[in-house]
Each structure stands twice: as C-alpha cells, then as structure tokens.
Amino acid sequence: MSKTSYLQLENMMCEFCAETIERAVQSLPEVSKCEVDMATKQVTIQHNSERENLERIQKALASSGYVARPFDKKPNSTKVQ
C-alpha cells in the first residue's frame, strides 16, 4: 500500500539543495515519487506505507546533510510534528 508523507526541511537553501534532496529520496526502493517545493521548503513523498520507510527516508536525507521533520498537510496547516 502506498502512503504520502510530508517533510519540512529548514536548511534547504537553493536549487542544488532541492536536486540533492530529490536524488537522495528517489534512490530508495520504497519511494515511488518525490516532489520538492523550494518556496515552502517542503517535500512530498509517496512511499510504501511501513513506518520504517519514513525513518529510512529521514536517515537518507540526514546523511546528505538535511534535517527533515514530518508534518500533517491539511488545508491552511503546516504543523510540524
């Protein structure tokens, strides 16, 4: 089953950062889609639904130098968990 997760990356500063993040996430076999929004510093990821997969994604981003915090995406909400 597929799940969509949302991550906030405060230290994403430029287009090179966005490309690095996208490559790091897309390299994981459990990820089917990754969209990076530079304006909001948010990443939308479709992946297998197991909780461990989101943790692996966060670790992959950390190894690339980015701190990723999951959040619930609701209309008019960017509450960070």
PDB file of C-alpha atoms in Angstrom, residues 8-9 37-43:
ATOM      1  CA  GLN A   8       9.797  20.134   6.235  1.00  0.00           C
ATOM      2  CA  LEU A   9      13.475  20.925   5.508  1.00  0.00           C
ATOM      3  CA  ASP A  37       8.880  22.740  -3.166  1.00  0.00           C
ATOM      4  CA  MET A  38      11.667  25.307  -2.785  1.00  0.00           C
ATOM      5  CA  ALA A  39       9.289  28.138  -1.803  1.00  0.00           C
ATOM      6  CA  THR A  40       7.901  26.320   1.245  1.00  0.00           C
ATOM      7  CA  LYS A  41      10.964  24.111   1.898  1.00  0.00           C
ATOM      8  CA  GLN A  42       8.666  21.091   1.872  1.00  0.00           C
ATOM      9  CA  VAL A  43       8.979  17.673   0.289  1.00  0.00           C
TER      10      VAL A  43
END
